[in-house]
Amino acid sequence: MHFLFLKLSTILLSILISVFFHPIQAALKLPNNETIPAVIVFGDSIVDPGNNNNLQTLVKCNFPPYGRDFMAGQPTGRFCNGKVPSDLIVSELGIKELLPAYLDPNLQIQDLITGVSFASGGSGYDPLTPRIVSVLSLSDQLRLFKEYLGKMKTAVGEEKTMTILSKSIFIVCAGSDDIANTYYSTPFRRMKYNVPAYTNLMVSSASSFLQEIYGLGARKVGIFSAPPIGCVPSQRTMGGGKQRKCVKGRNQAAKLFNSKLSSELDSLNNKLPHARLVYIDIYNPLLYLIQKPRASGFEVVNKGCCGTGNLEVAVLCNELNPYTCTNVSKYIFWDSYHPTQKAYEILLPPIIQKYTNKFFGGDSPR
Ligand SMILES: *[C@@H]1O[C@H](CO)[C@@H](O)[C@H](O)[C@H]1NC(C)=O
Ligand SMILES: *[C@@H]1O[C@H](CO)[C@@H](O)[C@H](O)[C@H]1NC(C)=O
């Protein structure tokens, strides 16, 4: 009788949970007793929650209209009207609501234990990319990660730190600034490299970085593919003609990089014991959204909500720019480079569903 009651209440509880917490619950269905204690992020503006705020760079956005739809409407340094993918990942995984910037001066030890982002807007795999705009390179981010490890070891001990690292999910998101900015918008690399050679340089730098974080204890790493960069508004402005079409060459460069990245991850998975390097395709889901915007309730795909008149080449928007849209829900892009929170909210949950289990069990992460 008592047992039956227990069973019934368990069933009721799980129905309640699945009704009210469906997205989190579904993403959290990890095999066995697996847990993900933390998420650690490296990369560029797509996953930078404000690391650039105190750098001497033009690539920052801790001013309105950025953050217009973020919590209390405050600009935090996120390159968006609201939350960015690193936030959506930690909340979908049930870890915390937001992933803070490592350089946020108010971080507590609990923030470190559950993960931070070292990403820096404007950064990339090519070491020249962050240098052009004076932001944190991947080596700078690695140096900060080592500092972070020191703090963790002091706080919870060496053994616990290494256990946390081995169970945590690492995310690396970079490459679009290399292609859009360094390769196509400056002459520095194009004088010496064609697209195949440049994408080799990017992949080889990505590979060294991944081996470095593996050496420091990272095991489960999700690596974002490059997006269809030729379709972001700033690239349409520069290369899409009067009709603001997607720029084919830039999309092809992204695809070439992606296929090389994906094979490099295969070979690293074979080489590094217990490594789970997972290639995360964002190219196709974002392209689909751009090609079929109405299916998701969007109306505008070739301009950002702020910062893009037809003549506007600037990537970021600012207080002086008069063209900030009134209804951001119609837009896939917030500024001429970065998607809106709504676009991220449509893109990310299926991606998290699809890839989370690849970090656990079985033999192959593919
Ligand atoms: C899960 O954890 C519980 C309690 O710690 C333990 O009894 C059980 O054996 C674990 N199951 C697996 C599959 O590891
Ligand atoms: C904003 O746009 C969305 C999507 O097109 C629409 O559903 C909504 O009604 C609009 N809101 C206002 C206030 O116009």
Short mmCIF file of C-alpha atoms and ligand atoms in Angstrom, two decimals:
data_model
loop_
_atom_site.label_atom_id
_atom_site.label_comp_id
_atom_site.label_asym_id
_atom_site.label_seq_id
_atom_site.Cartn_x
_atom_site.Cartn_y
_atom_site.Cartn_z
CA MET A 1 0.00 0.00 0.00
CA HIS A 2 2.66 2.42 1.09
CA PHE A 3 4.83 1.23 -1.80
CA LEU A 4 1.99 1.75 -4.27
CA PHE A 5 1.40 5.24 -2.96
CA LEU A 6 5.07 6.00 -3.36
CA LYS A 7 4.99 4.75 -6.91
CA LEU A 8 1.91 6.78 -7.77
CA SER A 9 3.35 9.93 -6.31
CA THR A 10 6.57 9.31 -8.21
CA ILE A 11 4.63 8.97 -11.42
CA LEU A 12 2.63 12.11 -10.68
CA LEU A 13 5.80 13.97 -9.85
CA SER A 14 7.49 12.94 -13.07
CA ILE A 15 4.41 13.97 -15.06
CA LEU A 16 4.47 17.33 -13.31
CA ILE A 17 8.18 17.70 -13.96
CA SER A 18 7.85 16.78 -17.61
CA VAL A 19 4.96 19.22 -18.05
CA PHE A 20 6.61 22.17 -16.38
CA PHE A 21 10.28 21.62 -17.01
CA HIS A 22 10.18 19.86 -20.30
CA PRO A 23 13.12 21.51 -22.08
CA ILE A 24 15.55 21.26 -19.16
CA GLN A 25 14.37 17.80 -18.16
CA ALA A 26 14.74 16.45 -21.68
CA ALA A 27 18.24 17.85 -22.17
CA LEU A 28 19.27 16.55 -18.78
CA LYS A 29 18.49 12.93 -19.53
CA LEU A 30 22.10 11.86 -19.20
CA PRO A 31 23.13 8.21 -19.17
CA ASN A 32 23.69 6.44 -15.82
CA ASN A 33 24.44 8.88 -13.05
CA GLU A 34 26.33 11.33 -15.19
CA THR A 35 26.27 14.97 -14.17
CA ILE A 36 27.76 18.03 -15.79
CA PRO A 37 29.21 20.14 -12.98
CA ALA A 38 30.37 23.07 -15.12
CA VAL A 39 30.57 24.57 -18.58
CA ILE A 40 33.80 26.29 -19.63
CA VAL A 41 33.78 28.41 -22.76
CA PHE A 42 36.43 29.80 -25.11
CA GLY A 43 36.05 31.76 -28.31
CA ASP A 44 34.54 34.93 -29.75
CA SER A 45 31.60 37.33 -29.42
CA ILE A 46 28.97 34.63 -29.88
CA VAL A 47 29.84 33.35 -26.38
CA ASP A 48 31.44 36.41 -24.74
CA PRO A 49 29.37 37.59 -21.74
CA GLY A 50 31.49 40.73 -21.21
CA ASN A 51 35.19 39.86 -21.11
CA ASN A 52 35.94 42.80 -23.42
CA ASN A 53 34.33 45.40 -21.14
CA ASN A 54 37.60 46.55 -19.63
CA LEU A 55 39.88 45.99 -22.60
CA GLN A 56 41.21 48.82 -24.74
CA THR A 57 39.32 47.77 -27.84
CA LEU A 58 36.53 49.00 -30.08
CA VAL A 59 34.97 45.53 -30.01
CA LYS A 60 32.74 46.01 -27.01
CA CYS A 61 29.08 46.57 -26.41
CA ASN A 62 28.50 47.37 -22.76
CA PHE A 63 26.19 50.26 -23.71
CA PRO A 64 22.63 50.59 -25.03
CA PRO A 65 20.93 49.38 -27.13
CA TYR A 66 22.80 46.13 -26.33
CA GLY A 67 21.08 44.21 -23.56
CA ARG A 68 17.74 45.91 -24.29
CA ASP A 69 15.93 42.64 -23.58
CA PHE A 70 18.39 41.23 -21.02
CA MET A 71 16.91 40.68 -17.54
CA ALA A 72 16.48 44.26 -16.29
CA GLY A 73 17.45 45.63 -19.68
CA GLN A 74 21.04 46.30 -18.77
CA PRO A 75 23.95 46.10 -21.22
CA THR A 76 26.45 43.57 -19.86
CA GLY A 77 28.90 43.28 -22.72
CA ARG A 78 26.94 40.49 -24.40
CA PHE A 79 26.80 41.04 -28.15
CA CYS A 80 23.03 40.64 -28.29
CA ASN A 81 19.74 42.20 -27.23
CA GLY A 82 19.50 39.46 -24.59
CA LYS A 83 21.16 36.19 -23.68
CA VAL A 84 23.92 34.56 -25.73
CA PRO A 85 24.42 30.84 -26.53
CA SER A 86 26.68 30.17 -23.52
CA ASP A 87 23.82 31.32 -21.26
CA LEU A 88 21.27 29.16 -23.04
CA ILE A 89 23.59 26.13 -22.82
CA VAL A 90 24.06 26.34 -19.04
CA SER A 91 20.38 26.95 -18.42
CA GLU A 92 19.29 24.08 -20.70
CA LEU A 93 21.71 21.81 -18.88
CA GLY A 94 20.19 22.92 -15.58
CA ILE A 95 23.49 24.27 -14.21
CA LYS A 96 22.66 27.96 -13.76
CA GLU A 97 20.79 30.72 -15.48
CA LEU A 98 23.72 32.68 -16.96
CA LEU A 99 27.35 31.90 -17.72
CA PRO A 100 29.47 34.79 -16.40
CA ALA A 101 32.55 36.32 -17.95
CA TYR A 102 35.77 35.21 -16.26
CA LEU A 103 36.91 38.85 -16.14
CA ASP A 104 33.77 39.93 -14.26
CA PRO A 105 35.26 41.44 -11.07
CA ASN A 106 32.35 40.24 -8.92
CA LEU A 107 32.76 36.49 -9.40
CA GLN A 108 32.43 34.26 -6.35
CA ILE A 109 34.01 30.83 -5.94
CA GLN A 110 30.64 29.15 -6.67
CA ASP A 111 30.58 30.94 -10.04
CA LEU A 112 33.98 29.46 -10.86
CA ILE A 113 33.01 25.94 -9.80
CA THR A 114 30.01 25.88 -12.16
CA GLY A 115 31.89 27.43 -15.06
CA VAL A 116 32.80 30.69 -16.76
CA SER A 117 33.48 32.02 -20.23
CA PHE A 118 36.91 33.19 -21.34
CA ALA A 119 35.62 34.18 -24.78
CA SER A 120 36.43 37.57 -26.23
CA GLY A 121 34.46 39.31 -28.96
CA GLY A 122 36.52 39.65 -32.16
CA SER A 123 38.81 36.72 -31.38
CA GLY A 124 39.59 33.77 -33.63
CA TYR A 125 41.79 30.78 -34.38
CA ASP A 126 44.16 32.85 -36.50
CA PRO A 127 46.44 34.63 -33.98
CA LEU A 128 46.28 37.74 -36.18
CA THR A 129 42.49 38.06 -35.75
CA PRO A 130 42.48 39.14 -32.07
CA ARG A 131 45.61 41.23 -32.61
CA ILE A 132 43.96 43.43 -35.28
CA VAL A 133 41.25 44.49 -32.82
CA SER A 134 43.20 44.22 -29.52
CA VAL A 135 41.12 41.52 -27.85
CA LEU A 136 41.98 38.26 -26.05
CA SER A 137 43.62 35.68 -28.28
CA LEU A 138 43.08 31.99 -27.62
CA SER A 139 46.53 31.97 -25.96
CA ASP A 140 45.38 34.81 -23.68
CA GLN A 141 42.24 32.80 -22.91
CA LEU A 142 44.41 29.77 -22.14
CA ARG A 143 46.56 31.85 -19.79
CA LEU A 144 43.40 33.00 -17.97
CA PHE A 145 42.19 29.39 -17.84
CA LYS A 146 45.42 28.40 -16.08
CA GLU A 147 44.87 31.22 -13.60
CA TYR A 148 41.31 29.92 -13.12
CA LEU A 149 42.68 26.42 -12.45
CA GLY A 150 44.95 27.84 -9.75
CA LYS A 151 41.97 29.49 -8.04
CA MET A 152 39.95 26.29 -8.28
CA LYS A 153 42.73 24.17 -6.78
CA THR A 154 43.08 26.61 -3.89
CA ALA A 155 39.33 26.56 -3.30
CA VAL A 156 38.42 22.86 -3.68
CA GLY A 157 41.73 21.02 -3.97
CA GLU A 158 43.62 19.49 -6.87
CA GLU A 159 41.73 16.19 -7.05
CA LYS A 160 38.25 17.71 -7.00
CA THR A 161 39.31 20.28 -9.59
CA MET A 162 40.49 17.56 -11.96
CA THR A 163 37.28 15.57 -11.43
CA ILE A 164 35.20 18.66 -12.20
CA LEU A 165 37.23 19.31 -15.37
CA SER A 166 36.91 15.76 -16.62
CA LYS A 167 33.12 15.83 -16.24
CA SER A 168 32.55 19.37 -17.46
CA ILE A 169 31.61 20.40 -20.95
CA PHE A 170 33.98 22.73 -22.73
CA ILE A 171 32.73 24.81 -25.63
CA VAL A 172 34.93 26.39 -28.28
CA CYS A 173 33.26 28.81 -30.68
CA ALA A 174 35.50 30.69 -33.12
CA GLY A 175 36.35 31.00 -36.79
CA SER A 176 33.81 33.47 -38.13
CA ASP A 177 35.97 36.52 -37.39
CA ASP A 178 38.93 34.85 -39.08
CA ILE A 179 36.97 34.43 -42.30
CA ALA A 180 34.84 37.59 -42.27
CA ASN A 181 37.31 40.04 -40.80
CA THR A 182 40.89 38.90 -41.11
CA TYR A 183 40.64 37.09 -44.43
CA TYR A 184 38.04 39.03 -46.41
CA SER A 185 38.17 42.50 -44.87
CA THR A 186 41.92 43.05 -44.58
CA PRO A 187 44.71 42.36 -47.09
CA PHE A 188 47.12 40.82 -44.53
CA ARG A 189 46.29 37.18 -45.08
CA ARG A 190 44.96 37.26 -48.62
CA MET A 191 48.36 38.43 -49.90
CA LYS A 192 49.87 35.16 -48.71
CA TYR A 193 47.10 32.58 -48.44
CA ASN A 194 44.31 31.34 -50.66
CA VAL A 195 41.16 29.98 -49.00
CA PRO A 196 42.36 26.35 -48.76
CA ALA A 197 45.66 27.44 -47.19
CA TYR A 198 43.95 29.88 -44.83
CA THR A 199 41.43 27.29 -43.62
CA ASN A 200 44.40 24.95 -42.99
CA LEU A 201 45.96 27.64 -40.82
CA MET A 202 42.70 28.01 -38.89
CA VAL A 203 42.29 24.27 -38.35
CA SER A 204 45.87 23.77 -37.29
CA SER A 205 45.53 26.54 -34.72
CA ALA A 206 42.22 25.05 -33.51
CA SER A 207 43.90 21.66 -33.19
CA SER A 208 46.79 22.99 -31.10
CA PHE A 209 44.36 24.81 -28.84
CA LEU A 210 42.27 21.68 -28.31
CA GLN A 211 45.37 19.65 -27.47
CA GLU A 212 46.42 22.30 -24.96
CA ILE A 213 43.11 22.23 -23.09
CA TYR A 214 43.12 18.42 -23.24
CA GLY A 215 46.58 18.54 -21.65
CA LEU A 216 45.14 20.64 -18.83
CA GLY A 217 42.31 18.19 -18.15
CA ALA A 218 39.47 18.96 -20.59
CA ARG A 219 37.84 15.77 -21.94
CA LYS A 220 34.38 16.64 -23.24
CA VAL A 221 34.68 19.47 -25.73
CA GLY A 222 32.02 20.75 -28.13
CA ILE A 223 33.48 22.69 -31.03
CA PHE A 224 31.08 24.94 -32.91
CA SER A 225 31.36 24.92 -36.68
CA ALA A 226 31.67 28.21 -38.54
CA PRO A 227 28.27 29.74 -39.41
CA PRO A 228 27.08 30.62 -42.94
CA ILE A 229 29.11 33.80 -42.52
CA GLY A 230 28.30 35.07 -46.03
CA CYS A 231 24.67 35.51 -44.96
CA VAL A 232 25.22 37.80 -41.96
CA PRO A 233 24.09 41.37 -42.71
CA SER A 234 27.56 42.99 -42.67
CA GLN A 235 28.84 40.49 -45.24
CA ARG A 236 25.78 41.02 -47.44
CA THR A 237 26.55 44.75 -47.29
CA MET A 238 30.15 44.20 -48.31
CA GLY A 239 29.73 41.50 -50.94
CA GLY A 240 26.05 40.84 -51.60
CA GLY A 241 25.34 43.60 -54.13
CA LYS A 242 22.20 45.75 -54.31
CA GLN A 243 20.00 42.77 -53.45
CA ARG A 244 22.02 42.03 -50.33
CA LYS A 245 22.38 38.39 -51.23
CA CYS A 246 24.41 35.87 -49.22
CA VAL A 247 28.04 35.99 -50.32
CA LYS A 248 28.78 32.57 -51.81
CA GLY A 249 32.58 32.64 -51.51
CA ARG A 250 32.44 33.37 -47.78
CA ASN A 251 29.95 30.57 -47.18
CA GLN A 252 32.16 28.22 -49.17
CA ALA A 253 35.17 29.22 -47.07
CA ALA A 254 33.14 28.46 -43.93
CA LYS A 255 32.12 25.06 -45.34
CA LEU A 256 35.67 24.19 -46.30
CA PHE A 257 36.86 25.11 -42.81
CA ASN A 258 34.05 23.04 -41.28
CA SER A 259 34.86 19.89 -43.22
CA LYS A 260 38.55 20.16 -42.34
CA LEU A 261 37.72 20.87 -38.70
CA SER A 262 35.44 17.86 -38.55
CA SER A 263 38.12 15.48 -39.88
CA GLU A 264 40.72 16.97 -37.57
CA LEU A 265 38.40 16.24 -34.63
CA ASP A 266 38.09 12.63 -35.79
CA SER A 267 41.81 12.24 -35.80
CA LEU A 268 42.24 13.92 -32.40
CA ASN A 269 39.58 11.62 -30.93
CA ASN A 270 41.63 8.65 -32.11
CA LYS A 271 44.85 10.08 -30.77
CA LEU A 272 43.84 11.43 -27.34
CA PRO A 273 42.67 8.81 -24.81
CA HIS A 274 39.20 9.49 -23.34
CA ALA A 275 38.79 12.64 -25.42
CA ARG A 276 35.27 13.43 -26.55
CA LEU A 277 35.67 16.19 -29.11
CA VAL A 278 32.29 16.78 -30.68
CA TYR A 279 31.81 18.74 -33.89
CA ILE A 280 28.69 20.88 -33.46
CA ASP A 281 27.08 21.91 -36.73
CA ILE A 282 25.60 25.37 -36.49
CA TYR A 283 26.09 26.09 -40.19
CA ASN A 284 23.04 24.17 -41.40
CA PRO A 285 20.56 25.09 -38.65
CA LEU A 286 21.36 28.81 -39.03
CA LEU A 287 21.23 28.64 -42.82
CA TYR A 288 17.85 26.92 -42.60
CA LEU A 289 16.56 29.69 -40.33
CA ILE A 290 17.81 32.31 -42.80
CA GLN A 291 16.29 30.52 -45.80
CA LYS A 292 12.94 29.76 -44.14
CA PRO A 293 12.51 32.64 -41.67
CA ARG A 294 8.69 32.61 -41.68
CA ALA A 295 8.60 29.04 -40.42
CA SER A 296 9.97 30.44 -37.14
CA GLY A 297 8.07 33.73 -37.14
CA PHE A 298 10.85 35.95 -38.50
CA GLU A 299 10.39 38.55 -41.22
CA VAL A 300 13.77 40.23 -41.65
CA VAL A 301 16.89 38.23 -42.45
CA ASN A 302 19.22 40.52 -44.39
CA LYS A 303 19.50 43.41 -41.93
CA GLY A 304 20.06 43.63 -38.21
CA CYS A 305 17.56 45.24 -35.87
CA CYS A 306 20.16 47.89 -35.15
CA GLY A 307 23.16 49.22 -36.96
CA THR A 308 22.41 48.34 -40.56
CA GLY A 309 21.22 50.80 -43.07
CA ASN A 310 22.12 49.81 -46.60
CA LEU A 311 25.30 51.87 -46.49
CA GLU A 312 26.28 50.72 -43.06
CA VAL A 313 29.33 48.48 -42.95
CA ALA A 314 29.96 48.76 -39.20
CA VAL A 315 29.37 45.50 -37.41
CA LEU A 316 28.29 46.88 -34.04
CA CYS A 317 25.50 49.31 -33.34
CA ASN A 318 25.69 52.16 -30.85
CA GLU A 319 23.78 54.93 -29.13
CA LEU A 320 24.23 57.31 -32.02
CA ASN A 321 22.77 54.97 -34.58
CA PRO A 322 19.21 56.04 -35.26
CA TYR A 323 18.17 52.77 -36.89
CA THR A 324 17.14 50.54 -34.02
CA CYS A 325 14.04 48.55 -34.87
CA THR A 326 10.94 48.66 -32.69
CA ASN A 327 10.02 44.97 -32.88
CA VAL A 328 13.09 42.80 -32.51
CA SER A 329 10.97 39.60 -32.75
CA LYS A 330 10.83 40.02 -36.52
CA TYR A 331 14.63 39.92 -36.83
CA ILE A 332 17.07 37.00 -36.97
CA PHE A 333 19.97 39.43 -36.48
CA TRP A 334 20.29 41.94 -33.70
CA ASP A 335 23.16 43.94 -35.21
CA SER A 336 24.81 43.34 -38.54
CA TYR A 337 26.72 40.33 -37.23
CA HIS A 338 25.06 38.74 -34.19
CA PRO A 339 21.74 36.88 -33.98
CA THR A 340 18.96 38.00 -31.66
CA GLN A 341 18.14 36.17 -28.43
CA LYS A 342 15.00 34.85 -30.14
CA ALA A 343 17.08 33.34 -32.96
CA TYR A 344 19.40 31.72 -30.40
CA GLU A 345 16.40 30.40 -28.46
CA ILE A 346 15.17 28.66 -31.60
CA LEU A 347 18.59 27.38 -32.67
CA LEU A 348 20.14 26.18 -29.43
CA PRO A 349 17.70 23.78 -27.72
CA PRO A 350 17.61 21.25 -30.61
CA ILE A 351 21.41 21.48 -30.88
CA ILE A 352 21.81 20.80 -27.15
CA GLN A 353 19.36 17.88 -27.42
CA LYS A 354 21.22 16.44 -30.37
CA TYR A 355 24.78 16.66 -29.06
CA THR A 356 24.72 16.35 -25.26
CA ASN A 357 24.62 12.55 -25.26
CA LYS A 358 27.62 12.38 -27.57
CA PHE A 359 29.78 13.40 -24.61
CA PHE A 360 28.89 10.18 -22.77
CA GLY A 361 29.11 6.42 -23.17
CA GLY A 362 29.81 4.37 -26.30
CA ASP A 363 33.02 4.49 -28.25
CA SER A 364 32.62 7.20 -30.83
CA PRO A 365 31.41 10.74 -30.40
CA ARG A 366 30.22 10.90 -34.02
C1 LIG B 1 24.04 5.75 -9.35
O1 LIG B 1 24.25 6.28 -8.07
C2 LIG B 1 23.71 5.52 -7.02
C3 LIG B 1 23.87 6.28 -5.70
O2 LIG B 1 25.12 6.89 -5.61
C4 LIG B 1 24.38 4.13 -7.00
O3 LIG B 1 23.81 3.33 -5.97
C5 LIG B 1 24.17 3.47 -8.37
O4 LIG B 1 24.86 2.24 -8.41
C6 LIG B 1 24.67 4.36 -9.50
N1 LIG B 1 24.31 3.80 -10.80
C7 LIG B 1 25.18 3.71 -11.80
C8 LIG B 1 24.65 3.11 -13.07
O5 LIG B 1 26.32 4.12 -11.74
C1 LIG B 2 6.31 41.80 -33.19
O1 LIG B 2 6.57 40.86 -34.20
C2 LIG B 2 6.07 39.57 -33.93
C3 LIG B 2 6.57 38.64 -35.03
O2 LIG B 2 6.28 39.14 -36.29
C4 LIG B 2 4.55 39.63 -33.82
O3 LIG B 2 4.04 38.35 -33.52
C5 LIG B 2 4.17 40.62 -32.74
O4 LIG B 2 2.76 40.78 -32.72
C6 LIG B 2 4.81 41.98 -32.99
N1 LIG B 2 4.57 42.85 -31.84
C7 LIG B 2 4.14 44.10 -31.98
C8 LIG B 2 3.97 44.88 -30.71
O5 LIG B 2 3.91 44.62 -33.07
#
